CSV table of C-alpha atoms in Angstrom, one decimal:
chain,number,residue,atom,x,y,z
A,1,UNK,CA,-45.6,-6.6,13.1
A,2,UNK,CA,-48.0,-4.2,11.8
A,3,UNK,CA,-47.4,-1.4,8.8
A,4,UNK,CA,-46.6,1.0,11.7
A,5,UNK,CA,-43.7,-1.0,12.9
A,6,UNK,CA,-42.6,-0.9,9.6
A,7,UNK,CA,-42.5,2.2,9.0
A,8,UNK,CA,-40.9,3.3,12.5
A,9,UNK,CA,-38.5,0.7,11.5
A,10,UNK,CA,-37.3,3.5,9.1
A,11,UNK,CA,-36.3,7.0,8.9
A,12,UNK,CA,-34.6,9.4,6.4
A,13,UNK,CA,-31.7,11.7,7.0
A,14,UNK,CA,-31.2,13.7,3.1
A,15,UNK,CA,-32.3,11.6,0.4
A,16,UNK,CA,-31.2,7.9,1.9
A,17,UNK,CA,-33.0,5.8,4.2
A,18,UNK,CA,-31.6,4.9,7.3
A,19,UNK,CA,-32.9,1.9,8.6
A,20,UNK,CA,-33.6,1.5,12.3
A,21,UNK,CA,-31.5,-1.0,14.1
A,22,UNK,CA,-32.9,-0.6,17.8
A,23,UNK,CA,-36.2,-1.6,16.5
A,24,UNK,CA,-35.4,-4.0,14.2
A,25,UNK,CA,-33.1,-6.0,16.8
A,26,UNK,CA,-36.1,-5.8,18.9
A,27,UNK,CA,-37.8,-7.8,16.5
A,28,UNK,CA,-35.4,-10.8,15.6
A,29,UNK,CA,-34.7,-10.9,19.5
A,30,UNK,CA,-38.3,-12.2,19.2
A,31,UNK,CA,-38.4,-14.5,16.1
A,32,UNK,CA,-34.8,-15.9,15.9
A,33,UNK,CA,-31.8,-17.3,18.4
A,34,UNK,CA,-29.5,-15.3,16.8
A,35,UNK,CA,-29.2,-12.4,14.2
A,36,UNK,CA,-26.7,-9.8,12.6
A,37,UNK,CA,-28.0,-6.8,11.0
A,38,UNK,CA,-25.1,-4.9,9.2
A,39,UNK,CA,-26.0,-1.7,7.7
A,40,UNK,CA,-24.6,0.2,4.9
A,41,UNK,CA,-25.6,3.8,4.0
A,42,UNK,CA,-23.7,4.4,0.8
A,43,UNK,CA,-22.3,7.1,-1.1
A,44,UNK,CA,-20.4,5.7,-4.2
A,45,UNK,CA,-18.9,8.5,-6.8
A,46,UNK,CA,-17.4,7.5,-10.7
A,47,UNK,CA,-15.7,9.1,-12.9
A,48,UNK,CA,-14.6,7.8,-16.3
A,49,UNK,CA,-12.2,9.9,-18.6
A,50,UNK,CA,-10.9,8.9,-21.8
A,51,UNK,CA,-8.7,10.9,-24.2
A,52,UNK,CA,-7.9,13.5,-21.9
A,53,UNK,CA,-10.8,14.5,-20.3
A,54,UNK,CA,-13.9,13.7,-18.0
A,55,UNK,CA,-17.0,11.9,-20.0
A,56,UNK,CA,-18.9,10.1,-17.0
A,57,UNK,CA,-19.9,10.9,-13.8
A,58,UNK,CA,-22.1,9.2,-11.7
A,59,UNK,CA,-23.3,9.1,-7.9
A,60,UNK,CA,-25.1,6.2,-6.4
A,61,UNK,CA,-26.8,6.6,-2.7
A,62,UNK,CA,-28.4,3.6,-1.1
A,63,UNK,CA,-29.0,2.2,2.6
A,64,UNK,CA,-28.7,-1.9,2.8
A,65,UNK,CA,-28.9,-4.2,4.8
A,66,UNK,CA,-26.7,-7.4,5.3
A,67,UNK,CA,-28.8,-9.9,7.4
A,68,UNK,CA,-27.9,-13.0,8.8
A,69,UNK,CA,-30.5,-14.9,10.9
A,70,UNK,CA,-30.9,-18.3,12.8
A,71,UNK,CA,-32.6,-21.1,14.5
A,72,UNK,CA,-31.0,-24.0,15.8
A,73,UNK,CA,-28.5,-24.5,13.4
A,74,UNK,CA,-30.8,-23.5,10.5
A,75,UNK,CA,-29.5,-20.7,8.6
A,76,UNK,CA,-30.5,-17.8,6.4
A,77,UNK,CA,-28.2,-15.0,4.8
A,78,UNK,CA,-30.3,-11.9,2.8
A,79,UNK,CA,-30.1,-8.0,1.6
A,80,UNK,CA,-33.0,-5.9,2.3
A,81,UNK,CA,-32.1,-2.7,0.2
A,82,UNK,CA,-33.8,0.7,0.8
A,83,UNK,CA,-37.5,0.8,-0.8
A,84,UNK,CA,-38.4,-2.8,0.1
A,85,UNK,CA,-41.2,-3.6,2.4
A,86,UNK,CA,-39.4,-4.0,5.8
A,87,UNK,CA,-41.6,-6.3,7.2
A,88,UNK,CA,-42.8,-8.7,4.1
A,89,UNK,CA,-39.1,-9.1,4.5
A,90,UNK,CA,-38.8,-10.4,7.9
A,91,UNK,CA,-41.9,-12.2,7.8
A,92,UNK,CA,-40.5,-13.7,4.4
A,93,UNK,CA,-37.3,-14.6,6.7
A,94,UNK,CA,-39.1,-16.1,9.5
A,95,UNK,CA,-40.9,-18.5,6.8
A,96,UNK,CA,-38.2,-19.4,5.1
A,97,UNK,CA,-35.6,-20.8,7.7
A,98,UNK,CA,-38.0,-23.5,9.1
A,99,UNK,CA,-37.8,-24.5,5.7
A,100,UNK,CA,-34.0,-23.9,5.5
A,101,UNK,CA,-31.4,-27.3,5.5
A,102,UNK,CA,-29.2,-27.8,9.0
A,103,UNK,CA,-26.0,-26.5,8.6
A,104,UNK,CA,-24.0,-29.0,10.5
A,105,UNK,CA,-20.6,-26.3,10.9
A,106,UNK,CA,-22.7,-23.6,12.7
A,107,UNK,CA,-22.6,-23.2,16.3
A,108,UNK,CA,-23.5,-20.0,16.9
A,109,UNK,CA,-22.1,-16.7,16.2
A,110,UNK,CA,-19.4,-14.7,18.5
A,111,UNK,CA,-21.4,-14.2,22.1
A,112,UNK,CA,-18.3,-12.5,23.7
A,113,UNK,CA,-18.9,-8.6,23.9
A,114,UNK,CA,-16.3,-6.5,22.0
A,115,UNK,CA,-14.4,-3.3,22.0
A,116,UNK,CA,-14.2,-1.2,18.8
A,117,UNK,CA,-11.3,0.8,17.8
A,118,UNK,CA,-12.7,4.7,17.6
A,119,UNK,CA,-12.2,6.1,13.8
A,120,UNK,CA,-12.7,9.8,12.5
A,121,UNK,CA,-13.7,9.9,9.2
A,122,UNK,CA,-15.7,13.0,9.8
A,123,UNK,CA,-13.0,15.7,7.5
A,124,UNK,CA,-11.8,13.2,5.5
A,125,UNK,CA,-13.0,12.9,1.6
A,126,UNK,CA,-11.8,12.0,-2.0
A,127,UNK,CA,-12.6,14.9,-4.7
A,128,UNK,CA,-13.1,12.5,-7.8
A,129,UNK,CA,-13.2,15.1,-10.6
A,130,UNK,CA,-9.8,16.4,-8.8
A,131,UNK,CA,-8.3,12.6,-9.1
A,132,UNK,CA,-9.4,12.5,-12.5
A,133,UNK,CA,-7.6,15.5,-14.0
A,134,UNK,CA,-4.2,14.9,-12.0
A,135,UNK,CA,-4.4,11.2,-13.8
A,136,UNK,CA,-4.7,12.8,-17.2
A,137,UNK,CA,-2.3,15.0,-16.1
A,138,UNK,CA,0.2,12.8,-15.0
A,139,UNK,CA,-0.1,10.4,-17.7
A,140,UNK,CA,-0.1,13.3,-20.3
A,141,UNK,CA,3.3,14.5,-18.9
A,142,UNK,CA,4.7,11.2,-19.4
A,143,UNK,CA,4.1,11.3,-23.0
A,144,UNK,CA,0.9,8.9,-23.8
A,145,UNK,CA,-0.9,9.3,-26.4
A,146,UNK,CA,-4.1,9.2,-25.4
A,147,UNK,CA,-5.6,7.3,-21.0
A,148,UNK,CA,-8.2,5.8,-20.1
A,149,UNK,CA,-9.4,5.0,-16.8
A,150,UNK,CA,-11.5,5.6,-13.8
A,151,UNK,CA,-11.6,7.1,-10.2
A,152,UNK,CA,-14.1,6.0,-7.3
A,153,UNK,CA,-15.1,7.5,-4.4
A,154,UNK,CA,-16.6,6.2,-1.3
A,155,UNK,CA,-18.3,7.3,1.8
A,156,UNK,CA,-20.4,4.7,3.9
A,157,UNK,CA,-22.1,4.4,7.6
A,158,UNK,CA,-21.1,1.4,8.8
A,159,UNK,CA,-23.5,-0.3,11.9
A,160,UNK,CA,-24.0,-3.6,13.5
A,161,UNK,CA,-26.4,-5.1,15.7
A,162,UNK,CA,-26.3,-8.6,17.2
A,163,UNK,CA,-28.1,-10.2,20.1
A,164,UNK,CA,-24.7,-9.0,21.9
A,165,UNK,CA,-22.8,-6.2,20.4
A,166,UNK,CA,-23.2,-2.8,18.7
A,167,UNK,CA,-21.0,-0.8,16.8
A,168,UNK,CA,-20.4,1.7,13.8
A,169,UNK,CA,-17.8,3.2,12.2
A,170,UNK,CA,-17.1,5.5,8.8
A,171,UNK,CA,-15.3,4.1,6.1
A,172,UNK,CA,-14.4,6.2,4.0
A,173,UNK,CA,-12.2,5.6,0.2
A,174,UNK,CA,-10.8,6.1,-3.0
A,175,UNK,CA,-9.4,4.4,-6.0
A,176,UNK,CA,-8.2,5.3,-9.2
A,177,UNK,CA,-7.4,3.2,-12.2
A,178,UNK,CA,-5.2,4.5,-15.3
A,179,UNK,CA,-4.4,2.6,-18.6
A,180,UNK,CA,-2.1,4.8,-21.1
A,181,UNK,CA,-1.4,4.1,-24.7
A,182,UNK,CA,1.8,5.1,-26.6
A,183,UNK,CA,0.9,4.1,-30.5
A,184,UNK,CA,0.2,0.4,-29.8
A,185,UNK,CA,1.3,-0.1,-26.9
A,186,UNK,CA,-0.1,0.0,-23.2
A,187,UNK,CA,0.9,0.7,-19.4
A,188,UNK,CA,-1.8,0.6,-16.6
A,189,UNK,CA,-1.3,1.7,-12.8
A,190,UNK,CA,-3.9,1.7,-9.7
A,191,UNK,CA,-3.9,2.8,-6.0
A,192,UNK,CA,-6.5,2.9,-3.7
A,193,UNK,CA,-6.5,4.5,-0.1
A,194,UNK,CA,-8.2,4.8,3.1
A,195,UNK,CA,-8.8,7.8,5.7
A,196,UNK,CA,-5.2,7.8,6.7
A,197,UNK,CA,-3.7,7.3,2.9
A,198,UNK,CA,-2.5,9.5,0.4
A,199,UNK,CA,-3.7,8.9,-3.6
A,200,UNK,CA,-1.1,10.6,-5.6
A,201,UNK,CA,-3.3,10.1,-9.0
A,202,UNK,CA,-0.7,12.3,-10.7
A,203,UNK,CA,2.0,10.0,-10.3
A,204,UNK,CA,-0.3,7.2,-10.8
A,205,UNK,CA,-1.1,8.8,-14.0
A,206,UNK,CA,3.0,9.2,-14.6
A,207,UNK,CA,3.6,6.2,-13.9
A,208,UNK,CA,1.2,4.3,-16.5
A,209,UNK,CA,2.5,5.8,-19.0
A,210,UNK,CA,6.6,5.7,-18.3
A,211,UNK,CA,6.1,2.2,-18.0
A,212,UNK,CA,5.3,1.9,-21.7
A,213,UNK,CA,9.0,0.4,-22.8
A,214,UNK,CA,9.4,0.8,-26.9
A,215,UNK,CA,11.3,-2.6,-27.6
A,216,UNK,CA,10.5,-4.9,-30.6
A,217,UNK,CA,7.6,-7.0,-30.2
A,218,UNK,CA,7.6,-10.4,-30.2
A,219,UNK,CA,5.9,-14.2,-29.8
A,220,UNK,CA,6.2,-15.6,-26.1
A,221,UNK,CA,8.4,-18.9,-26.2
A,222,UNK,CA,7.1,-21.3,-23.6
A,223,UNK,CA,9.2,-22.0,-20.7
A,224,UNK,CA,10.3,-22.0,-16.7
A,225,UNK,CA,11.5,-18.3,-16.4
A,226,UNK,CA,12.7,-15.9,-13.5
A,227,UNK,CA,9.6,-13.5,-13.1
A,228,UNK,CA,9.4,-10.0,-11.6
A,229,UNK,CA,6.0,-9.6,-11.1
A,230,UNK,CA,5.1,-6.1,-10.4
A,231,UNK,CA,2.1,-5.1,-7.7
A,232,UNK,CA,-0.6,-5.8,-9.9
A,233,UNK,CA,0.4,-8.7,-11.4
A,234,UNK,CA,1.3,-9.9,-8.0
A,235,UNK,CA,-1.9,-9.0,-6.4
A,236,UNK,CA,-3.9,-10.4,-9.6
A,237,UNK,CA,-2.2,-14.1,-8.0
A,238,UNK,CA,-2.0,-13.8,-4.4
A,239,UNK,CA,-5.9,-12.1,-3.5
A,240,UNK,CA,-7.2,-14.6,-6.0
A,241,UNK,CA,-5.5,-17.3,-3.8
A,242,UNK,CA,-6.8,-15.8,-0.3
A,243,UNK,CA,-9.5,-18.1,-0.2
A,244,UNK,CA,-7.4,-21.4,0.4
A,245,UNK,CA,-6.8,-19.1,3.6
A,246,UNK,CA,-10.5,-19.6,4.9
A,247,UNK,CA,-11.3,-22.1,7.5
A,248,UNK,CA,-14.6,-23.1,5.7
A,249,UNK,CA,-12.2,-23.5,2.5
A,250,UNK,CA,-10.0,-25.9,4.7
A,251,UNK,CA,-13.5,-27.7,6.3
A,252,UNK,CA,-14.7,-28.4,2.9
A,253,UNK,CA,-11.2,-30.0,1.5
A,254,UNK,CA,-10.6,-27.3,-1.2
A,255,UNK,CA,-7.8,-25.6,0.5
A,256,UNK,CA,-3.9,-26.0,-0.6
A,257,UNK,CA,-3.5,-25.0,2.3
A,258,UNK,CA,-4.6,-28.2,4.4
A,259,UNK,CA,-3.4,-29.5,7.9
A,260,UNK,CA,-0.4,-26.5,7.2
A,261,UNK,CA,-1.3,-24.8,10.4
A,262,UNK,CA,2.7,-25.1,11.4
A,263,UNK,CA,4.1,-25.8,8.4
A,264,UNK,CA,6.7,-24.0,6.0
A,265,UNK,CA,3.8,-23.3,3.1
A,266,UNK,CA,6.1,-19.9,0.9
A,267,UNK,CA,9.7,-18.5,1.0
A,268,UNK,CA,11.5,-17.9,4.2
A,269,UNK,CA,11.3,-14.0,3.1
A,270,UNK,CA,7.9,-14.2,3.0
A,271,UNK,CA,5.5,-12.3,5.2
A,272,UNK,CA,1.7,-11.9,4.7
A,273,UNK,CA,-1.0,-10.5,7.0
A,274,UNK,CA,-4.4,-9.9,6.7
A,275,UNK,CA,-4.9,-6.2,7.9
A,276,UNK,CA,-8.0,-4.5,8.1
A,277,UNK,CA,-6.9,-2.1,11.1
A,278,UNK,CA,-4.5,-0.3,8.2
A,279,UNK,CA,-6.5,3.2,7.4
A,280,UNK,CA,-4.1,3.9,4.9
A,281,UNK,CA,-6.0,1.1,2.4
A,282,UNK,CA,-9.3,1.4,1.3
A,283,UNK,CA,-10.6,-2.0,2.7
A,284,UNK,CA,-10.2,-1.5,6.4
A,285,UNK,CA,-12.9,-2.5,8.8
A,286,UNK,CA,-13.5,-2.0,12.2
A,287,UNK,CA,-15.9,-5.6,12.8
A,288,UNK,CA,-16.2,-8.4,10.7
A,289,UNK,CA,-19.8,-9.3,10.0
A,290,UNK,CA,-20.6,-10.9,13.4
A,291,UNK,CA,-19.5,-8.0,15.5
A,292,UNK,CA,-16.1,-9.1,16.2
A,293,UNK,CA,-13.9,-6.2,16.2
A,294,UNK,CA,-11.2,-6.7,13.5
A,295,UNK,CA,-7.3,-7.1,14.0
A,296,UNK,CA,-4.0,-7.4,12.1
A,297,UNK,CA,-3.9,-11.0,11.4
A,298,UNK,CA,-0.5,-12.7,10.3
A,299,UNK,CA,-1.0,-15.7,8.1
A,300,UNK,CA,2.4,-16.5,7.0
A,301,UNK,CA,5.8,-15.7,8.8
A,302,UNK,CA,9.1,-16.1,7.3
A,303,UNK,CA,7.3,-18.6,5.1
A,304,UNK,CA,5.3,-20.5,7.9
A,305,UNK,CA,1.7,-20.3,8.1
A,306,UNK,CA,0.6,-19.1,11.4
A,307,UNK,CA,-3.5,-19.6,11.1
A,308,UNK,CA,-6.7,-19.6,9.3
A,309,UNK,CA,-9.2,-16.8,8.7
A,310,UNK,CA,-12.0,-17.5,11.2
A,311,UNK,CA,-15.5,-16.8,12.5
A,312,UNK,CA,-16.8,-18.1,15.5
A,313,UNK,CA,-18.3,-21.2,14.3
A,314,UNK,CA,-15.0,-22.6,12.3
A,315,UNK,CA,-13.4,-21.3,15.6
A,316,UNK,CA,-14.7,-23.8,17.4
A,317,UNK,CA,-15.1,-26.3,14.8
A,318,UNK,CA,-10.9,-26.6,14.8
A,319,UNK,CA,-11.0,-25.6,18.4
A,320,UNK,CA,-9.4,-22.2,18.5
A,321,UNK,CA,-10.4,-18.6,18.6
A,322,UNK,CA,-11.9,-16.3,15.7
A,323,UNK,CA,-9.3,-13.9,13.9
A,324,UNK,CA,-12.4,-11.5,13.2
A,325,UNK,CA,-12.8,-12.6,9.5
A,326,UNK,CA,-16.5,-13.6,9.7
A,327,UNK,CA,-18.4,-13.8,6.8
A,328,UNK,CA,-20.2,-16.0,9.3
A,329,UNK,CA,-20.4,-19.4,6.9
A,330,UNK,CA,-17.8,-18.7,5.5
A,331,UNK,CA,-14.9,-16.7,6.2
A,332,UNK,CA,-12.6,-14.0,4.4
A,333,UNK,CA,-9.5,-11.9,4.6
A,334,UNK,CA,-10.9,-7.7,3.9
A,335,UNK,CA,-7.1,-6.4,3.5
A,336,UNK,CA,-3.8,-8.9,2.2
A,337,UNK,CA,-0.4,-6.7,2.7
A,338,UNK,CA,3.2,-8.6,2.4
A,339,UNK,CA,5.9,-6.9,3.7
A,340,UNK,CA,8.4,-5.6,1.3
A,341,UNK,CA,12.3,-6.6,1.0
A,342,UNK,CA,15.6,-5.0,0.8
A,343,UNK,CA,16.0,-4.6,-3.0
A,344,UNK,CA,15.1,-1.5,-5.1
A,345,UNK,CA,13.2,-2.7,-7.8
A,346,UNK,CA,15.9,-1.1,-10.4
A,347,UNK,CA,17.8,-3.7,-8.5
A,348,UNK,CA,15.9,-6.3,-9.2
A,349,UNK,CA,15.7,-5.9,-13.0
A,350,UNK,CA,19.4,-4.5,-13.3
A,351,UNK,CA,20.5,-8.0,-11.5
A,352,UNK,CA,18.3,-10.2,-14.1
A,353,UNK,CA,20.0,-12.4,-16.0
A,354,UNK,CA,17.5,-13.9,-18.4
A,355,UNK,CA,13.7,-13.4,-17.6
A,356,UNK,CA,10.6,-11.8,-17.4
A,357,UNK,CA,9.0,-8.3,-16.3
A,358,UNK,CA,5.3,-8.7,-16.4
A,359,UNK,CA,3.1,-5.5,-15.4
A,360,UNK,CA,-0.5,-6.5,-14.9
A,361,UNK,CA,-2.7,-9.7,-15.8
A,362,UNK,CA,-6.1,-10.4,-15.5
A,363,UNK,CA,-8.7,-13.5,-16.0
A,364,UNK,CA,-7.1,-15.5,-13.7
A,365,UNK,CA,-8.9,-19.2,-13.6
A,366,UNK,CA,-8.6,-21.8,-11.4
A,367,UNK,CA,-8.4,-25.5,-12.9
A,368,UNK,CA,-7.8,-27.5,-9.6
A,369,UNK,CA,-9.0,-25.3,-6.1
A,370,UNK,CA,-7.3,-27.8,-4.6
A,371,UNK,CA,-4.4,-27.7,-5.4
A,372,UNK,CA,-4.0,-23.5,-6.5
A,373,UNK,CA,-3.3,-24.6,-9.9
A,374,UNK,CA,-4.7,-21.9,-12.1
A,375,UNK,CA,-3.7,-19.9,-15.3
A,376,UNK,CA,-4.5,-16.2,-15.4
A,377,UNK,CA,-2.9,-13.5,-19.0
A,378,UNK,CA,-0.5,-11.2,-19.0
A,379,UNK,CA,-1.0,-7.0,-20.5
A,380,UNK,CA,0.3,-4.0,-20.4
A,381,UNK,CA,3.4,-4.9,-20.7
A,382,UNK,CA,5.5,-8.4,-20.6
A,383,UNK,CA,8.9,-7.5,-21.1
A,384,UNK,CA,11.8,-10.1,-21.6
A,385,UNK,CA,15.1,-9.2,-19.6
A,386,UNK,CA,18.5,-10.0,-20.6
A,387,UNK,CA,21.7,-8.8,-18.8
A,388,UNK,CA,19.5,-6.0,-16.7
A,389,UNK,CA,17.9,-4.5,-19.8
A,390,UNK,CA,15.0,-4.4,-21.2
A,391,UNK,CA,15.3,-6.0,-25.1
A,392,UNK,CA,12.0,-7.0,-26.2
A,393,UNK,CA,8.3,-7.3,-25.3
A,394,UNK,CA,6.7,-10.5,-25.3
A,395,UNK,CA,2.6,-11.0,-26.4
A,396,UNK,CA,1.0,-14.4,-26.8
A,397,UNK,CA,1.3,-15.9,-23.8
A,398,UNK,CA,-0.5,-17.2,-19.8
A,399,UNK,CA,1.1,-17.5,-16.6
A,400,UNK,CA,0.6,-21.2,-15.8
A,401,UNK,CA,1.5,-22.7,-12.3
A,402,UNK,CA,0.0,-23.2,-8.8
A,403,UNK,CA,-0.2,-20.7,-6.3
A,404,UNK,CA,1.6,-23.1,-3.2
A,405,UNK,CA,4.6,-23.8,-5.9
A,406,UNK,CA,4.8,-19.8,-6.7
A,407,UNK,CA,4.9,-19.0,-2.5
A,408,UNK,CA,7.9,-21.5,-2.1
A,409,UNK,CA,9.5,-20.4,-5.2
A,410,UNK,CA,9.6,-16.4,-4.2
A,411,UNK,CA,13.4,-15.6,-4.0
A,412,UNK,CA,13.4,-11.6,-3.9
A,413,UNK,CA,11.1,-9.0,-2.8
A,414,UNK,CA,11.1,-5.2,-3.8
A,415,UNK,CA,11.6,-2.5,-1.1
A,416,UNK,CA,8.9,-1.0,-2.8
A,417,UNK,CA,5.3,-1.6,-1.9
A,418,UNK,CA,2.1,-0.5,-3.2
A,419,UNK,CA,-1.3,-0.3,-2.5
A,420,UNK,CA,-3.5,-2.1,-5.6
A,421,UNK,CA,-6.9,-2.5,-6.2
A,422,UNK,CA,-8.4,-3.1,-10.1
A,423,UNK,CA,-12.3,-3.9,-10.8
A,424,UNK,CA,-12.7,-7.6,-9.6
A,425,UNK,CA,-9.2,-8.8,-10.6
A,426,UNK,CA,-7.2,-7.3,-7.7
A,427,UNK,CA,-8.5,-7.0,-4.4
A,428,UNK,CA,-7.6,-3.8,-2.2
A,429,UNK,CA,-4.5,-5.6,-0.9
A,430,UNK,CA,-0.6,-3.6,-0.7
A,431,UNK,CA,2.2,-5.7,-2.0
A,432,UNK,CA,5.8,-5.1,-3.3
A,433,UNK,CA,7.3,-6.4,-6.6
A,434,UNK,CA,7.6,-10.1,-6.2
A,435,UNK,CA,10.9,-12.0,-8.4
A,436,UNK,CA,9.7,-15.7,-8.8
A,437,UNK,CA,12.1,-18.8,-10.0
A,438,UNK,CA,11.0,-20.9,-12.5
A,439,UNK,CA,7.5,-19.6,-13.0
A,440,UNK,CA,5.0,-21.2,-15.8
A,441,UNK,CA,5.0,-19.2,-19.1
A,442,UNK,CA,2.6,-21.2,-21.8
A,443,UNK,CA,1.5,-20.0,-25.3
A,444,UNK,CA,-2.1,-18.3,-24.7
A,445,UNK,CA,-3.0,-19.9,-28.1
């Protein structure tokens, strides 16, 4: 390829390149068995406010591209962002992945030629300044002393090309983050939303802040408690788990989730689905990142699991079909939901005996993949409950258990869902409270 191909392998629309797929797939339909070129054209919007109003504001534009290529069963996976040289790239590829180790799981990505869902993103869009000042609104109203937090914005392009399919779609999203103070004290909330979702960032805002409960403080004790753990804390456990869902995680014997295809794995009251097809989140997708068009995938039940998250290869490495969850070595869930129960969550807490309310937690570690035993720290607010009330708040102290033993030990479920995303602690997943038996509580220091 000369410098002319290169450059025809490009174009601009406004300030971000667009990358040209046609010609590009002309090119690795010469130079490799099989290919999938995803490309992004990004439009990414923050804005931070702290102490009432707006201080930040930034906007990121880029064009990327997700490659995958192979030979045999040699593989190579790369991003070519916008500004590199286009065909030092390729070439670089084509170099490399003689050089590149078998991989002895691949056999080929998805051949079968798909359908894509149709999605109209085209009058849809987030106003981040306008999310901002309804979050500082909402938790001003509520009586906080001073919020923090931060609202994104997202608009992207979405294409694929393989030796077999084509496809694009807009996704388009929003997400807003607020943590409220009341003297020492803290409350945080988060939603997220896709084209079809509504991001109330006022009540968000609201809601960070009434969740701030003035009770005497006190030093964790140590102990098997009942646990309601509220969306975020929730989702800060069960997306952090979604890998033991993974075939590849399965194949390479660091799933808890092994030879449970069948099996009664959580709580009869449990359901749990993988759903990128739900526009109301902000992680749905139309095709996973070998072309297979995307579906709602249910992974467990009434408590049994149901299947793996597949590409094509681990497909027919266990000798069944793809669920559309390629990352091609390895795949992934995009969107977790569990159904809600029957039980308001003023229910929930009103009917606690002796227990535990915990808001939010974050650096969640694994010690043993294996077997999901991890520990991860409770903020914002872990409230002891005796008799349905609220008498102290507790600091000091880890969640410590294993995710299989928390999935069998769910005994109640709030009507009440949400949908949660925070930073790299919750993934864009919707979940209800979750009330847990006998859950791990063990001093932090």
């Amino acid at each position: 390829m000369d410098g002319r191909a290169a450059h025809e392998a490009q174009k601009h629309e406004g300030e971000v390149i667009m990358f040209d797929l046609d010609r590009i797939s002309e090119i690795f339909d010469k130079k490799f068995d099989e290919y999938a070129i995803e490309m992004h054209v990004n439009r990414d919007e923050q804005v931070r406010f702290s102490n009432g109003s707006r201080d930040l504001h930034n906007i990121w534009q880029e064009s990327v591209l997700l490659v995958f290529v192979s030979r045999g069963k040699r593989t190579i996976m790369t991003t070519i962002k916008e500004g590199a040289d286009l065909e030092k790239s390729i070439e670089d590829l084509s170099r490399r992945i003689d050089q590149a180790p078998e991989n002895p799981l691949f056999s080929g990505i998805n051949d079968r030629k798909q359908t894509y869902r149709k999605i109209d993103a085209s009058s849809k869009g987030f106003d981040a300044d306008d999310l901002a000042d309804r979050a500082i609104e909402g938790s001003r109203d509520a009586g906080s002393d001073r919020m923090a937090g931060l609202v994104y914005a997202m608009r992207s392009r979405v294409e694929i090309a393989t030796g077999y399919n084509r496809g694009s779609y807009d996704s388009v999203g929003a997400e807003v983050v607020v943590r409220s103070f009341k003297g020492d004290r803290s409350g945080q909330e988060c939603g997220h939303s896709g084209i079809n979702g509504s991001l109330d960032a006022y009540a968000i805002g609201k809601r960070s802040a009434e969740n701030i409960v003035n009770v005497e403080k006190h030093e964790g004790r140590e102990g098997r408690y009942d646990v309601i753990l509220a969306p975020m804390a929730a989702g800060n456990i069960i997306t952090s788990g979604s890998y033991a869902f993974s075939a590849h995680t399965v194949i390479s014997g660091l799933s808890f989730l092994q030879d449970s295809v069948g099996r009664q794995v959580a709580s009869p009251i449990v359901n749990l689905y993988d759903d990128p097809t739900d526009t109301a989140g902000m992680a749905y997708r139309v095709f996973d990142e070998e072309g297979t068009a995307t579906s709602k995938i249910p992974l467990i039940d009434h408590g049994t699991l149901k299947t793996y998250l597949h590409s094509a290869s681990t497909a027919r490495y266990m000798n069944t079909q793809t669920t559309g969850n390629a990352g091609i070595i390895s795949p992934e869930s995009w969107q977790l939901e569990m159904d809600g129960g029957n039980t308001p969550i003023a229910e929930l807490i009103s009917d606690m005996r002796d227990g535990l309310f915990v808001r939010n937690s974050w650096y969640l570690r694994f010690q043993d993949y294996r077997n999901g035993i991890f520990s991860t720290v409770p903020r914002d607010g872990v409230y002891h409950v005796k008799n349905g009330e609220i008498v102290e708040s507790w600091e000091g102290v880890r969640i410590s258990d294993s995710i299989p033993d928390i999935l069998k030990k769910i005994s109640d479920l709030s009507r009440e869902t949400q949908y949660v995303k925070w930073w790299n602690e919750v993934m864009p997943s919707r979940l209800p409270y979750i009330k847990v038996n006998g859950l791990g509580i063990t001093k932090s220091h």
